XYZ file of C-alpha atoms in Angstrom:
341
model
C -26.923 -3.774 4.442
C -30.341 -4.392 3.377
C -29.779 -4.017 -0.512
C -26.555 -3.719 -2.519
C -26.939 -0.525 -4.282
C -25.414 -1.050 -7.580
C -24.490 1.063 -11.008
C -24.041 -0.890 -13.805
C -21.282 0.428 -16.828
C -22.727 -1.004 -20.525
C -25.678 -1.779 -21.827
C -24.568 -3.292 -24.613
C -26.580 -7.233 -25.483
C -24.655 -8.602 -21.806
C -25.475 -5.761 -20.062
C -29.297 -5.659 -20.448
C -29.321 -8.833 -19.647
C -27.752 -8.439 -16.368
C -29.806 -5.241 -15.742
C -33.445 -6.767 -16.119
C -32.140 -9.667 -14.193
C -30.329 -7.118 -11.029
C -33.263 -5.621 -11.342
C -36.403 -8.498 -11.655
C -35.535 -11.167 -10.507
C -32.526 -10.278 -7.507
C -34.589 -9.012 -4.621
C -31.268 -8.132 -2.332
C -29.878 -5.726 -5.461
C -31.309 -2.373 -5.945
C -30.458 -0.467 -9.117
C -29.511 3.022 -8.629
C -27.984 3.946 -11.918
C -26.936 2.698 -15.321
C -24.096 4.238 -17.823
C -23.474 3.669 -21.796
C -23.685 5.848 -25.073
C -26.295 4.829 -26.747
C -29.480 7.361 -26.398
C -32.086 4.365 -27.027
C -30.221 1.867 -24.411
C -30.563 4.813 -21.906
C -33.267 5.876 -22.675
C -34.666 1.896 -22.162
C -33.423 2.013 -18.825
C -34.578 4.726 -17.815
C -38.013 4.113 -18.884
C -38.219 0.252 -17.764
C -35.523 0.520 -14.672
C -36.486 3.623 -13.494
C -32.677 4.279 -12.841
C -30.550 7.599 -13.037
C -28.498 7.034 -16.685
C -24.987 8.915 -17.480
C -22.303 8.372 -20.526
C -19.208 9.338 -18.174
C -18.950 6.300 -15.868
C -16.489 8.639 -13.437
C -19.196 10.521 -13.213
C -21.710 8.186 -11.916
C -19.078 6.468 -9.811
C -18.925 10.097 -7.840
C -22.473 11.250 -7.773
C -24.661 8.115 -7.065
C -24.911 6.079 -3.818
C -24.319 3.138 -4.362
C -21.973 -0.037 -3.169
C -20.788 -1.640 -6.201
C -20.572 -2.055 -10.111
C -21.216 -4.567 -12.240
C -18.674 -3.583 -15.242
C -19.874 -4.901 -18.938
C -18.445 -2.730 -21.112
C -16.114 -3.826 -24.085
C -13.080 -5.336 -22.368
C -10.521 -2.850 -23.292
C -11.493 -0.670 -20.671
C -12.024 -2.924 -17.767
C -8.899 -2.639 -16.328
C -9.436 1.021 -16.052
C -12.913 1.434 -15.323
C -12.189 -1.566 -12.384
C -9.238 0.621 -10.986
C -10.896 3.448 -10.676
C -14.612 2.151 -9.184
C -12.168 -0.210 -6.282
C -10.264 3.586 -5.602
C -13.839 5.003 -5.085
C -14.390 2.013 -2.427
C -16.918 0.471 -4.554
C -17.487 -3.533 -5.106
C -16.911 -4.655 -8.688
C -18.383 -7.186 -10.438
C -16.955 -7.686 -13.934
C -16.913 -9.266 -16.875
C -14.898 -11.825 -18.829
C -11.949 -11.290 -19.480
C -9.842 -9.292 -17.251
C -8.845 -7.070 -20.352
C -6.726 -7.232 -23.471
C -3.520 -5.793 -22.864
C -1.140 -7.533 -20.040
C 0.020 -4.226 -18.999
C -2.748 -2.704 -17.664
C -4.372 -5.785 -16.487
C -0.999 -6.578 -14.212
C -1.548 -2.831 -12.996
C -5.664 -3.763 -12.410
C -4.333 -7.373 -10.512
C -1.941 -5.164 -8.163
C -5.303 -2.287 -7.671
C -7.601 -5.670 -6.898
C -5.011 -7.033 -4.028
C -4.487 -3.355 -2.574
C -8.150 -3.479 -1.786
C -8.966 -7.016 -0.121
C -11.769 -5.608 2.026
C -13.961 -4.805 -1.700
C -15.529 -8.260 -3.019
C -13.977 -8.547 -7.158
C -15.887 -11.194 -8.658
C -14.734 -12.284 -12.593
C -18.147 -13.260 -14.672
C -16.941 -17.029 -15.323
C -20.474 -17.465 -15.516
C -20.474 -21.190 -16.766
C -19.105 -22.708 -13.029
C -22.715 -21.199 -12.012
C -24.024 -23.737 -14.425
C -26.472 -26.458 -13.066
C -24.565 -29.225 -15.534
C -20.873 -28.048 -15.066
C -21.383 -27.822 -11.573
C -22.910 -31.744 -11.500
C -19.552 -32.756 -13.649
C -17.783 -30.920 -11.378
C -18.868 -32.956 -7.797
C -18.713 -35.939 -10.176
C -14.801 -35.358 -11.029
C -13.795 -34.465 -7.618
C -15.808 -37.688 -6.294
C -13.534 -39.591 -8.656
C -16.227 -40.793 -10.637
C -14.853 -41.041 -13.704
C -11.427 -41.270 -12.385
C -8.393 -39.390 -13.514
C -8.737 -36.958 -16.139
C -7.033 -37.770 -19.615
C -9.079 -35.454 -22.454
C -10.838 -32.834 -22.235
C -13.447 -31.695 -25.613
C -14.819 -27.501 -25.678
C -17.168 -26.617 -28.194
C -18.542 -23.135 -28.360
C -19.763 -21.757 -31.289
C -22.533 -18.976 -31.783
C -24.994 -18.911 -34.128
C -24.125 -17.362 -37.478
C -27.414 -15.294 -37.152
C -25.326 -13.297 -34.758
C -23.048 -12.441 -37.676
C -23.334 -8.753 -38.740
C -23.926 -8.051 -35.216
C -20.261 -9.400 -34.095
C -18.755 -8.021 -36.960
C -19.695 -4.381 -35.830
C -18.671 -5.343 -32.208
C -15.652 -6.298 -33.753
C -15.013 -3.741 -35.553
C -16.247 -0.827 -32.978
C -13.665 -2.308 -29.972
C -11.430 -5.238 -30.503
C -12.622 -8.333 -28.874
C -9.564 -10.034 -27.833
C -10.124 -12.759 -31.139
C -12.027 -16.065 -30.993
C -10.012 -17.681 -27.873
C -9.966 -14.508 -25.761
C -13.874 -13.932 -26.129
C -15.444 -17.332 -26.547
C -12.757 -20.403 -25.296
C -11.826 -18.613 -22.694
C -14.541 -19.854 -21.008
C -14.146 -23.112 -21.266
C -10.311 -22.910 -20.381
C -11.247 -21.606 -17.250
C -13.439 -24.927 -16.636
C -10.912 -27.038 -17.890
C -8.729 -25.519 -14.697
C -11.525 -25.919 -12.394
C -11.852 -29.591 -12.774
C -8.496 -30.549 -13.240
C -6.681 -28.259 -10.587
C -4.179 -28.072 -13.445
C -2.206 -25.834 -15.886
C -1.023 -26.445 -19.621
C 2.520 -26.071 -20.780
C 2.334 -26.058 -24.392
C -0.315 -25.315 -27.130
C -0.683 -25.529 -30.432
C -3.868 -23.780 -32.279
C -5.094 -23.138 -36.036
C -7.945 -20.831 -37.302
C -9.572 -19.894 -40.613
C -12.089 -17.897 -41.989
C -13.792 -20.297 -44.365
C -17.016 -19.413 -43.115
C -16.737 -15.711 -42.528
C -13.850 -14.566 -45.141
C -14.726 -10.865 -44.168
C -13.412 -11.194 -41.262
C -9.974 -11.595 -42.262
C -10.465 -7.913 -42.633
C -10.399 -6.807 -39.225
C -8.025 -9.433 -38.210
C -10.074 -11.756 -36.882
C -10.795 -16.162 -37.311
C -13.883 -17.197 -37.512
C -13.098 -20.549 -36.017
C -10.002 -21.321 -33.577
C -8.776 -24.457 -32.847
C -6.376 -25.508 -30.040
C -4.692 -28.076 -29.054
C -3.338 -28.237 -24.916
C -0.857 -30.144 -23.246
C -1.188 -29.774 -19.824
C 1.376 -30.651 -16.592
C -0.034 -33.919 -15.803
C 0.434 -35.233 -19.213
C -4.006 -34.507 -20.068
C -5.073 -33.172 -23.243
C -7.523 -30.519 -24.369
C -9.334 -29.391 -27.447
C -10.968 -25.930 -27.893
C -12.564 -24.888 -30.438
C -14.135 -21.434 -30.877
C -16.460 -20.755 -33.800
C -19.751 -18.465 -35.136
C -20.901 -20.249 -37.712
C -23.622 -22.369 -36.290
C -26.292 -22.697 -38.635
C -28.963 -24.310 -36.282
C -28.006 -22.238 -32.907
C -25.749 -21.792 -30.213
C -23.720 -24.635 -29.950
C -21.842 -25.486 -26.394
C -20.405 -28.271 -25.516
C -17.806 -30.449 -23.430
C -16.946 -34.432 -23.508
C -14.565 -35.213 -20.255
C -13.070 -38.764 -20.355
C -11.560 -39.846 -17.652
C -9.994 -43.024 -17.039
C -13.153 -45.106 -15.676
C -15.793 -43.067 -17.582
C -17.263 -39.911 -19.300
C -18.879 -37.137 -19.148
C -20.566 -35.361 -22.116
C -22.547 -31.562 -21.486
C -24.952 -30.428 -23.356
C -24.406 -32.335 -26.805
C -27.687 -31.266 -28.363
C -28.522 -27.519 -27.656
C -31.972 -28.153 -26.824
C -34.491 -25.784 -26.660
C -36.930 -27.683 -24.659
C -38.728 -31.332 -24.430
C -40.396 -30.920 -27.842
C -39.587 -32.697 -30.593
C -41.649 -32.268 -34.124
C -42.108 -35.007 -36.555
C -43.614 -34.129 -40.295
C -43.514 -35.100 -43.286
C -40.643 -32.856 -43.526
C -38.510 -35.087 -40.852
C -37.568 -35.275 -37.247
C -36.789 -31.406 -35.584
C -35.134 -30.211 -32.631
C -35.985 -26.526 -32.115
C -32.435 -25.644 -30.542
C -31.672 -22.584 -28.301
C -30.367 -19.323 -30.344
C -28.074 -17.655 -28.094
C -25.485 -17.880 -25.281
C -27.386 -15.906 -23.099
C -30.402 -18.345 -23.533
C -28.232 -21.133 -23.008
C -27.275 -19.863 -19.713
C -30.105 -17.594 -18.524
C -30.055 -19.538 -14.602
C -26.039 -19.046 -14.427
C -26.709 -15.233 -15.157
C -29.162 -14.931 -12.672
C -27.322 -16.981 -9.944
C -23.772 -15.393 -10.817
C -24.764 -12.062 -9.848
C -26.811 -13.422 -6.398
C -23.362 -14.795 -5.527
C -21.953 -11.450 -6.305
C -24.550 -9.174 -4.162
C -24.576 -12.090 -1.636
C -21.077 -11.552 -1.629
C -20.963 -7.920 -1.372
C -23.279 -8.193 2.277
C -21.422 -11.048 4.140
C -17.599 -9.909 2.713
C -16.837 -12.837 1.552
C -14.614 -13.343 -1.163
C -15.444 -14.847 -4.777
C -14.424 -18.116 -5.258
C -13.347 -17.577 -9.156
C -10.286 -15.557 -7.806
C -8.488 -12.657 -10.161
C -5.408 -14.857 -10.661
C -8.342 -17.686 -12.229
C -8.469 -14.831 -14.439
C -4.977 -13.651 -15.341
C -4.356 -17.809 -15.837
C -7.376 -17.987 -18.511
C -6.439 -15.102 -19.941
C -2.883 -15.512 -20.236
C -3.813 -19.384 -21.636
C -6.292 -17.489 -24.242
C -3.035 -15.463 -25.727
C -1.343 -18.283 -25.893
C -3.589 -19.536 -28.122
C -3.872 -17.086 -30.455
C -0.344 -16.276 -30.543
C 0.329 -20.141 -31.784
C -2.756 -19.738 -34.125
C -1.183 -16.433 -35.455
C 2.710 -17.528 -35.981
C 1.679 -21.313 -36.470
C 3.494 -22.822 -34.270
C 3.763 -24.432 -31.198
C 3.696 -22.306 -27.861
C 5.384 -22.441 -24.795
C 2.372 -21.502 -21.867
C 4.085 -19.071 -19.404
C 1.945 -18.714 -16.359
C 4.044 -17.187 -13.742
């Protein structure tokens, strides 16, 4: 296989990021077609990427000569699109999370496992970020001892609130824990090889009370107890005034790791009569640009070589169940036991 021929489903904010990367930066990828519902997005893709355009993903899969499908649609459509692509003999890259309805996800997982010769890769891109990878090596080498506690923040800029409200109104996001904290849940499981057994979670809409009308928490906090006794705190939100705040602190018995304590845009610091200012990154796509590229490059290489992804579908299922347990705890105001089997 010289190049991997790809069709992309979804051209929203992240879909367009993936399309640009696949077309312009990944030499072994050959994007043949895209599918979206928005006419402006399709016109942009046709003009700038030189690809065929579709509004029906099944038609694109049936008609186009492609090897793989990259799914960046709203989460609720992930299961049916993955199943259709696999049954059409295509490899699949699917953005996180696997889905919203667990019955649909269970069917999706069965289909994935019924197609062992087809690569399925889930978009947990933080595993490809250089800082998180460095932390993984430090932990695996035992340099900070046994992990005692992990604290993880993921807070979007408040400037994106209007865009999010439209997205959440048109498409069920799954809530703050499923939509955002799931990345940190995956990282914590990756670092510790451990699973949580209980969660206590809370949520509020103090910074955006209008989200109550669509059943969303603006801020969600979860405290997780793991099998080993380790504790983790997750915080997800959409109210960072300064930009995109994504950070993690890993406390070990013999040392600590702190990742991205400040979301610095670059190495510049501005000193004026108004004080000292460090510009901040304004979006997740900016913060994780290289990680997004590397995960797609990894997927394309896995398709070419027949190598399974290091991120298994079971990782996706467990992360989703944990995130849903966090939401259940916040909704009910109770301690929730987490059942992963």
